[in-house]
Tab-separated table of C-alpha atoms and ligand atoms in Angstrom:
chain	number	residue	atom	x	y	z
I	1	UNK	CA	-182.624	155.106	-59.272
I	2	UNK	CA	-179.146	153.659	-58.870
I	3	UNK	CA	-177.193	152.434	-61.852
I	4	UNK	CA	-175.478	149.106	-61.567
I	5	UNK	CA	-171.827	149.546	-62.536
I	6	UNK	CA	-170.902	147.412	-65.509
I	7	UNK	CA	-167.535	145.700	-65.282
I	8	UNK	CA	-165.333	146.650	-68.239
I	9	UNK	CA	-164.800	143.859	-70.725
I	10	UNK	CA	-161.383	142.292	-70.242
I	11	UNK	CA	-159.159	143.642	-72.973
I	12	UNK	CA	-157.220	141.228	-75.122
I	13	UNK	CA	-153.693	141.632	-73.827
I	14	UNK	CA	-150.446	139.742	-74.422
I	15	UNK	CA	-147.535	140.169	-72.034
I	16	UNK	CA	-144.049	139.096	-73.149
I	17	UNK	CA	-140.729	139.118	-71.309
I	18	UNK	CA	-137.348	139.278	-73.052
I	19	UNK	CA	-133.913	139.270	-71.412
I	20	UNK	CA	-130.900	141.543	-71.713
I	21	UNK	CA	-127.589	139.974	-72.748
I	22	UNK	CA	-123.893	140.236	-72.261
I	23	UNK	CA	-121.165	139.169	-74.664
I	24	UNK	CA	-118.886	136.730	-72.847
I	25	UNK	CA	-116.620	137.120	-75.839
I	26	UNK	CA	-116.874	139.659	-78.654
I	27	UNK	CA	-114.335	139.324	-81.464
I	28	UNK	CA	-114.588	141.961	-84.170
I	29	UNK	CA	-113.249	141.615	-87.715
I	30	UNK	CA	-112.948	144.112	-90.547
I	31	UNK	CA	-116.011	146.041	-91.785
I	32	UNK	CA	-117.795	144.885	-94.965
I	33	UNK	CA	-118.961	147.205	-97.767
I	34	UNK	CA	-122.018	148.249	-95.674
I	35	UNK	CA	-119.777	149.211	-92.758
I	36	UNK	CA	-120.955	146.199	-90.701
I	37	UNK	CA	-118.270	144.170	-88.950
I	38	UNK	CA	-117.796	140.419	-89.097
I	39	UNK	CA	-118.222	139.091	-85.565
I	40	UNK	CA	-117.527	135.980	-83.602
I	41	UNK	CA	-119.281	136.345	-80.281
I	42	UNK	CA	-120.630	134.316	-77.380
I	43	UNK	CA	-123.880	135.727	-76.030
I	44	UNK	CA	-125.417	134.959	-72.677
I	45	UNK	CA	-128.966	136.047	-71.781
I	46	UNK	CA	-129.209	137.286	-68.195
I	47	UNK	CA	-132.097	137.782	-65.774
I	48	UNK	CA	-132.643	141.488	-66.378
I	49	UNK	CA	-135.883	141.707	-68.334
I	50	UNK	CA	-137.855	143.979	-70.594
I	51	UNK	CA	-141.609	143.447	-70.565
I	52	UNK	CA	-143.820	144.341	-73.513
I	53	UNK	CA	-147.607	144.486	-73.125
I	54	UNK	CA	-149.476	144.437	-76.448
I	55	UNK	CA	-153.140	145.418	-76.775
I	56	UNK	CA	-155.215	145.914	-79.947
I	57	UNK	CA	-155.351	149.394	-81.450
I	58	UNK	CA	-156.286	151.001	-84.779
I	59	UNK	CA	-152.856	152.625	-84.946
I	60	UNK	CA	-149.280	151.761	-83.991
I	61	UNK	CA	-148.485	153.447	-80.694
I	62	UNK	CA	-146.016	153.089	-77.854
I	63	UNK	CA	-145.719	154.039	-74.203
I	64	UNK	CA	-142.755	153.372	-71.913
I	65	UNK	CA	-142.158	153.076	-68.171
I	66	UNK	CA	-139.251	152.021	-65.954
I	67	UNK	CA	-135.733	153.353	-65.274
I	68	UNK	CA	-134.466	155.831	-67.935
I	69	UNK	CA	-137.809	155.530	-69.793
I	70	UNK	CA	-137.779	159.295	-70.370
I	71	UNK	CA	-134.863	158.939	-72.807
I	72	UNK	CA	-136.476	156.169	-74.878
I	73	UNK	CA	-137.821	157.456	-78.222
I	74	UNK	CA	-141.524	156.662	-78.701
I	75	UNK	CA	-141.675	157.708	-82.354
I	76	UNK	CA	-141.493	155.607	-85.509
I	77	UNK	CA	-137.774	154.971	-84.960
I	78	UNK	CA	-138.394	152.827	-81.860
I	79	UNK	CA	-137.280	149.298	-82.679
I	80	UNK	CA	-140.321	147.701	-80.973
I	81	UNK	CA	-142.729	149.712	-83.150
I	82	UNK	CA	-140.667	148.867	-86.228
I	83	UNK	CA	-140.889	145.189	-85.263
I	84	UNK	CA	-144.694	145.366	-84.973
I	85	UNK	CA	-145.033	147.127	-88.337
I	86	UNK	CA	-142.670	144.683	-90.035
I	87	UNK	CA	-144.682	141.713	-88.766
I	88	UNK	CA	-148.004	143.317	-89.844
I	89	UNK	CA	-146.585	143.939	-93.337
I	90	UNK	CA	-145.156	140.447	-93.566
I	91	UNK	CA	-148.458	138.720	-92.763
I	92	UNK	CA	-150.646	141.357	-94.474
I	93	UNK	CA	-152.571	142.318	-91.347
I	94	UNK	CA	-154.484	145.602	-91.447
I	95	UNK	CA	-154.337	146.317	-87.714
I	96	UNK	CA	-152.380	148.443	-85.304
I	97	UNK	CA	-151.204	147.728	-81.789
I	98	UNK	CA	-150.541	149.559	-78.575
I	99	UNK	CA	-147.226	148.472	-77.089
I	100	UNK	CA	-146.307	149.326	-73.534
I	101	UNK	CA	-142.635	148.751	-72.681
I	102	UNK	CA	-141.673	148.191	-69.076
I	103	UNK	CA	-137.936	148.739	-69.229
I	104	UNK	CA	-135.355	147.348	-66.863
I	105	UNK	CA	-132.401	146.597	-69.172
I	106	UNK	CA	-130.092	149.677	-69.267
I	107	UNK	CA	-130.879	152.070	-72.145
I	108	UNK	CA	-128.021	152.331	-74.713
I	109	UNK	CA	-126.007	150.219	-72.260
I	110	UNK	CA	-124.559	147.453	-74.446
I	111	UNK	CA	-127.023	144.877	-73.080
I	112	UNK	CA	-129.388	144.811	-76.070
I	113	UNK	CA	-132.378	146.391	-74.333
I	114	UNK	CA	-133.727	147.786	-77.620
I	115	UNK	CA	-133.239	144.397	-79.278
I	116	UNK	CA	-135.076	142.715	-76.391
I	117	UNK	CA	-137.979	145.158	-76.901
I	118	UNK	CA	-138.071	144.315	-80.613
I	119	UNK	CA	-137.955	140.549	-79.983
I	120	UNK	CA	-140.689	140.862	-77.335
I	121	UNK	CA	-142.819	142.983	-79.684
I	122	UNK	CA	-142.510	140.328	-82.433
I	123	UNK	CA	-143.567	137.545	-80.058
I	124	UNK	CA	-146.395	139.642	-78.555
I	125	UNK	CA	-147.872	140.724	-81.911
I	126	UNK	CA	-147.435	137.204	-83.299
I	127	UNK	CA	-149.600	135.949	-80.433
I	128	UNK	CA	-152.091	138.874	-80.536
I	129	UNK	CA	-152.683	138.549	-84.292
I	130	UNK	CA	-152.380	134.739	-84.340
I	131	UNK	CA	-150.184	134.981	-87.422
I	132	UNK	CA	-149.236	131.305	-87.461
I	133	UNK	CA	-145.644	132.178	-88.365
I	134	UNK	CA	-143.042	129.655	-87.252
I	135	UNK	CA	-140.059	130.390	-85.057
I	136	UNK	CA	-137.741	130.429	-88.089
I	137	UNK	CA	-139.776	133.142	-89.817
I	138	UNK	CA	-139.733	135.237	-86.638
I	139	UNK	CA	-135.941	134.841	-86.439
I	140	UNK	CA	-135.672	136.028	-90.051
I	141	UNK	CA	-137.729	139.160	-89.251
I	142	UNK	CA	-135.623	139.658	-86.113
I	143	UNK	CA	-132.394	139.643	-88.164
I	144	UNK	CA	-133.833	142.332	-90.447
I	145	UNK	CA	-134.393	144.566	-87.392
I	146	UNK	CA	-130.900	144.392	-85.877
I	147	UNK	CA	-127.889	142.152	-85.312
I	148	UNK	CA	-128.775	141.292	-81.682
I	149	UNK	CA	-132.540	140.770	-82.135
I	150	UNK	CA	-132.335	137.051	-83.126
I	151	UNK	CA	-130.413	136.324	-79.914
I	152	UNK	CA	-133.028	138.200	-77.850
I	153	UNK	CA	-135.611	135.769	-79.295
I	154	UNK	CA	-133.488	132.698	-78.647
I	155	UNK	CA	-131.837	133.501	-75.306
I	156	UNK	CA	-129.750	131.025	-73.262
I	157	UNK	CA	-126.093	130.974	-74.411
I	158	UNK	CA	-125.169	130.996	-78.093
I	159	UNK	CA	-122.287	131.595	-80.450
I	160	UNK	CA	-123.025	134.372	-82.945
I	161	UNK	CA	-121.332	134.774	-86.319
I	162	UNK	CA	-121.943	136.958	-89.376
I	163	UNK	CA	-123.081	140.275	-87.934
I	164	UNK	CA	-123.855	138.425	-84.728
I	165	UNK	CA	-127.200	137.251	-86.096
I	166	UNK	CA	-126.276	133.658	-87.111
I	167	UNK	CA	-126.648	131.617	-83.949
I	168	UNK	CA	-125.495	128.226	-82.724
I	169	UNK	CA	-126.603	127.163	-79.223
I	170	UNK	CA	-123.782	126.631	-76.719
I	171	UNK	CA	-123.750	123.959	-74.030
I	172	UNK	CA	-123.469	125.294	-70.500
I	173	UNK	CA	-123.727	123.860	-67.006
I	174	UNK	CA	-125.212	125.607	-64.005
I	175	UNK	CA	-125.730	129.303	-63.390
I	176	UNK	CA	-123.347	132.226	-63.583
I	177	UNK	CA	-123.827	135.272	-61.353
I	178	UNK	CA	-123.213	138.826	-62.491
I	179	UNK	CA	-123.111	142.369	-61.147
I	180	UNK	CA	-123.523	145.320	-63.505
I	181	UNK	CA	-122.389	148.934	-63.181
I	182	UNK	CA	-124.837	150.944	-65.307
I	183	UNK	CA	-124.142	154.465	-66.571
I	184	UNK	CA	-126.973	156.808	-67.543
I	185	UNK	CA	-124.735	158.362	-70.187
I	186	UNK	CA	-125.235	155.687	-72.872
I	187	UNK	CA	-122.931	154.902	-75.780
I	188	UNK	CA	-124.106	154.638	-79.387
I	189	UNK	CA	-123.258	151.218	-80.819
I	190	UNK	CA	-122.507	152.747	-84.227
I	191	UNK	CA	-120.146	155.308	-82.624
I	192	UNK	CA	-118.252	152.580	-80.752
I	193	UNK	CA	-117.762	150.570	-83.968
I	194	UNK	CA	-116.551	153.781	-85.701
I	195	UNK	CA	-114.076	154.308	-82.863
I	196	UNK	CA	-112.934	150.679	-83.246
I	197	UNK	CA	-112.214	151.417	-86.943
I	198	UNK	CA	-110.381	154.640	-86.050
I	199	UNK	CA	-108.218	152.850	-83.460
I	200	UNK	CA	-107.320	150.151	-86.024
I	201	UNK	CA	-106.726	152.485	-88.962
I	202	UNK	CA	-103.718	151.413	-91.031
I	203	UNK	CA	-103.516	148.057	-89.226
I	204	UNK	CA	-104.603	144.658	-90.498
I	205	UNK	CA	-107.752	143.447	-88.708
I	206	UNK	CA	-108.041	139.657	-89.131
I	207	UNK	CA	-111.325	137.794	-89.567
I	208	UNK	CA	-112.566	136.817	-86.095
I	209	UNK	CA	-111.791	133.187	-85.277
I	210	UNK	CA	-114.270	131.167	-83.144
I	211	UNK	CA	-111.378	128.784	-82.330
I	212	UNK	CA	-110.053	131.523	-80.028
I	213	UNK	CA	-113.049	130.860	-77.782
I	214	UNK	CA	-112.415	127.136	-77.265
I	215	UNK	CA	-111.241	127.686	-73.623
I	216	UNK	CA	-114.345	129.811	-72.997
I	217	UNK	CA	-116.647	127.119	-74.395
I	218	UNK	CA	-114.889	124.540	-72.187
I	219	UNK	CA	-115.419	126.739	-69.122
I	220	UNK	CA	-119.126	127.051	-69.988
I	221	UNK	CA	-119.558	123.300	-70.475
I	222	UNK	CA	-117.827	122.631	-67.162
I	223	UNK	CA	-119.833	125.325	-65.340
I	224	UNK	CA	-116.468	126.674	-64.166
I	225	UNK	CA	-116.990	130.347	-63.305
I	226	UNK	CA	-113.352	130.869	-62.351
I	227	UNK	CA	-112.135	129.603	-65.743
I	228	UNK	CA	-114.816	131.657	-67.530
I	229	UNK	CA	-113.787	134.803	-65.656
I	230	UNK	CA	-110.208	134.412	-66.871
I	231	UNK	CA	-111.197	134.388	-70.575
I	232	UNK	CA	-113.932	137.044	-70.847
I	233	UNK	CA	-113.014	139.084	-73.912
I	234	UNK	CA	-114.268	142.182	-75.719
I	235	UNK	CA	-112.582	143.691	-78.796
I	236	UNK	CA	-114.832	146.771	-78.436
I	237	UNK	CA	-113.620	147.503	-74.899
I	238	UNK	CA	-110.762	149.812	-75.952
I	239	UNK	CA	-113.103	151.750	-78.245
I	240	UNK	CA	-115.677	152.123	-75.448
I	241	UNK	CA	-112.916	153.249	-73.026
I	242	UNK	CA	-111.593	155.694	-75.592
I	243	UNK	CA	-115.048	157.335	-75.863
I	244	UNK	CA	-115.755	157.055	-72.122
I	245	UNK	CA	-112.443	156.965	-70.174
I	246	UNK	CA	-114.343	157.013	-66.844
I	247	UNK	CA	-115.136	153.329	-67.386
I	248	UNK	CA	-111.703	152.342	-66.063
I	249	UNK	CA	-113.107	153.048	-62.586
I	250	UNK	CA	-115.889	150.423	-62.440
I	251	UNK	CA	-113.499	147.938	-64.109
I	252	UNK	CA	-110.901	148.528	-61.356
I	253	UNK	CA	-113.486	148.484	-58.537
I	254	UNK	CA	-114.798	145.072	-59.647
I	255	UNK	CA	-111.278	143.660	-59.822
I	256	UNK	CA	-110.459	144.969	-56.336
I	257	UNK	CA	-113.687	143.430	-55.006
I	258	UNK	CA	-112.587	139.991	-56.207
I	259	UNK	CA	-114.576	139.628	-59.442
I	260	UNK	CA	-113.612	136.439	-61.314
I	261	UNK	CA	-113.546	138.545	-64.468
I	262	UNK	CA	-114.756	141.933	-65.598
I	263	UNK	CA	-115.549	143.244	-69.040
I	264	UNK	CA	-117.398	146.056	-70.799
I	265	UNK	CA	-120.720	144.618	-71.985
I	266	UNK	CA	-121.031	144.725	-75.798
I	267	UNK	CA	-120.502	148.296	-76.980
I	268	UNK	CA	-120.793	149.566	-73.397
I	269	UNK	CA	-120.909	151.524	-71.216
I	270	UNK	CA	-122.315	148.884	-68.815
I	271	UNK	CA	-119.528	147.025	-67.007
I	272	UNK	CA	-120.230	143.344	-66.264
I	273	UNK	CA	-118.451	141.624	-63.367
I	274	UNK	CA	-118.559	137.846	-62.931
I	275	UNK	CA	-119.121	136.786	-59.330
I	276	UNK	CA	-118.325	133.586	-57.418
I	277	UNK	CA	-121.936	133.249	-56.229
I	278	UNK	CA	-125.255	135.096	-55.933
I	279	UNK	CA	-124.026	136.474	-52.603
I	280	UNK	CA	-120.754	137.647	-54.127
I	281	UNK	CA	-122.689	139.414	-56.925
I	282	UNK	CA	-124.382	141.490	-54.199
I	283	UNK	CA	-120.939	142.276	-52.731
I	284	UNK	CA	-119.687	143.449	-56.147
I	285	UNK	CA	-122.814	145.577	-56.641
I	286	UNK	CA	-122.290	147.133	-53.192
I	287	UNK	CA	-118.655	147.887	-54.126
I	288	UNK	CA	-119.817	149.746	-57.278
I	289	UNK	CA	-122.272	151.758	-55.184
I	290	UNK	CA	-119.790	152.537	-52.387
I	291	UNK	CA	-117.170	153.733	-54.887
I	292	UNK	CA	-119.716	155.945	-56.668
I	293	UNK	CA	-118.778	154.514	-60.076
I	294	UNK	CA	-122.276	153.652	-61.340
I	295	UNK	CA	-125.563	155.502	-61.809
I	296	UNK	CA	-127.378	152.246	-61.107
I	297	UNK	CA	-126.291	148.734	-60.126
I	298	UNK	CA	-127.921	145.435	-61.036
I	299	UNK	CA	-127.320	141.797	-60.226
I	300	UNK	CA	-128.463	138.940	-62.426
I	301	UNK	CA	-127.909	135.297	-63.275
I	302	UNK	CA	-127.537	133.623	-66.634
I	303	UNK	CA	-128.330	131.855	-68.825
I	304	UNK	CA	-132.096	132.463	-69.119
I	305	UNK	CA	-134.598	131.846	-71.927
I	306	UNK	CA	-135.318	134.316	-74.747
I	307	UNK	CA	-138.533	136.276	-75.474
I	308	UNK	CA	-141.553	134.363	-74.078
I	309	UNK	CA	-145.277	135.031	-73.559
I	310	UNK	CA	-145.845	135.287	-69.803
I	311	UNK	CA	-149.608	135.879	-69.952
I	312	UNK	CA	-152.336	136.355	-72.517
I	313	UNK	CA	-156.043	137.161	-72.128
I	314	UNK	CA	-158.689	136.584	-74.806
X	401	C5P	O1	-127.483	145.847	-86.097
X	401	C5P	P1	-127.664	147.035	-85.205
X	401	C5P	O2	-128.700	147.988	-85.722
X	401	C5P	O3	-127.856	146.669	-83.779
X	401	C5P	O4	-126.266	147.809	-85.258
X	401	C5P	C1	-126.114	149.132	-84.816
X	401	C5P	C2	-124.847	149.719	-85.463
X	401	C5P	O5	-123.701	149.023	-84.968
X	401	C5P	C3	-124.814	149.533	-86.968
X	401	C5P	O6	-125.410	150.629	-87.605
X	401	C5P	C4	-123.316	149.449	-87.249
X	401	C5P	O7	-122.787	150.744	-87.333
X	401	C5P	C5	-122.756	148.811	-85.995
X	401	C5P	N1	-122.536	147.349	-86.170
X	401	C5P	C6	-121.423	146.919	-86.884
X	401	C5P	N2	-121.188	145.577	-87.036
X	401	C5P	C7	-122.027	144.657	-86.475
X	401	C5P	C8	-123.148	145.078	-85.747
X	401	C5P	C9	-123.378	146.441	-85.595
X	401	C5P	O8	-120.647	147.748	-87.383
X	401	C5P	N3	-121.767	143.368	-86.649
């Protein structure tokens, strides 16, 4: 007798994509009593994506694939798992979830890969558990998880204040093209902020002023990549260079290859170079590779949307 194979039941699965980001401008003020720094920043979400696949489980568990996945912690400390637990607690759901992260955003690279995972996990579990929470409540949970998580939910281009978590959308025109020099030796965000404090010890650090970014906002509204390149700004760049002096090399290579502007992304060590066009971004990436100044190179365009469901099965 032959047995007829039974097709497995389709598993309920939600797939969410969330982008990495760069800070077009990052202005850092003095630390508050918790050690957090007042920021005025302009975020742009770029087309390098994390994907999170959520499936039902009795427990909270995590698997990871993609570049550098071997260095991603899969224990309780992982921000995506913390996001899922926080949402379950908030809505009083007695369920677990299996999260699979497909990583592409550099790990500990200053492009908010961990924040993108957390934002994607919130959106995925929200859909899986049909919590009925509104966008505002998700943003509130996101802010509790980390300063960059609200932006990973929102995407596009936005001005961040407070710890970077209070967002105002920014008007932009057209697309901007980027090349990234990625280093496998990551930098800890907390360590870079500590180095910023050490470098400014004994000096007055003023509150960051969003007015300083008026020319940048004008460049964005005009879709003028050349003007934007001239005003890219990062107050954490010196701290990142102090901890990782080798970063001067990718900065110099991008300049020599005609980048419109080049800046360390967030707390680094990824170096972001603004290109004239998609084609020119490939040229900049090739220059990073030829000079041997990156462990991995990426090209991307921005702005793109924040964390979104890309597919869901019932
Ligand atoms: O908020 P998040 O967990 O991403 O921050 C990581 C670390 O970066 C914090 O523990 C803090 O040391 C530093 N940080 C800061 N000021 C900010 C954001 C982050 O000092 N506005």
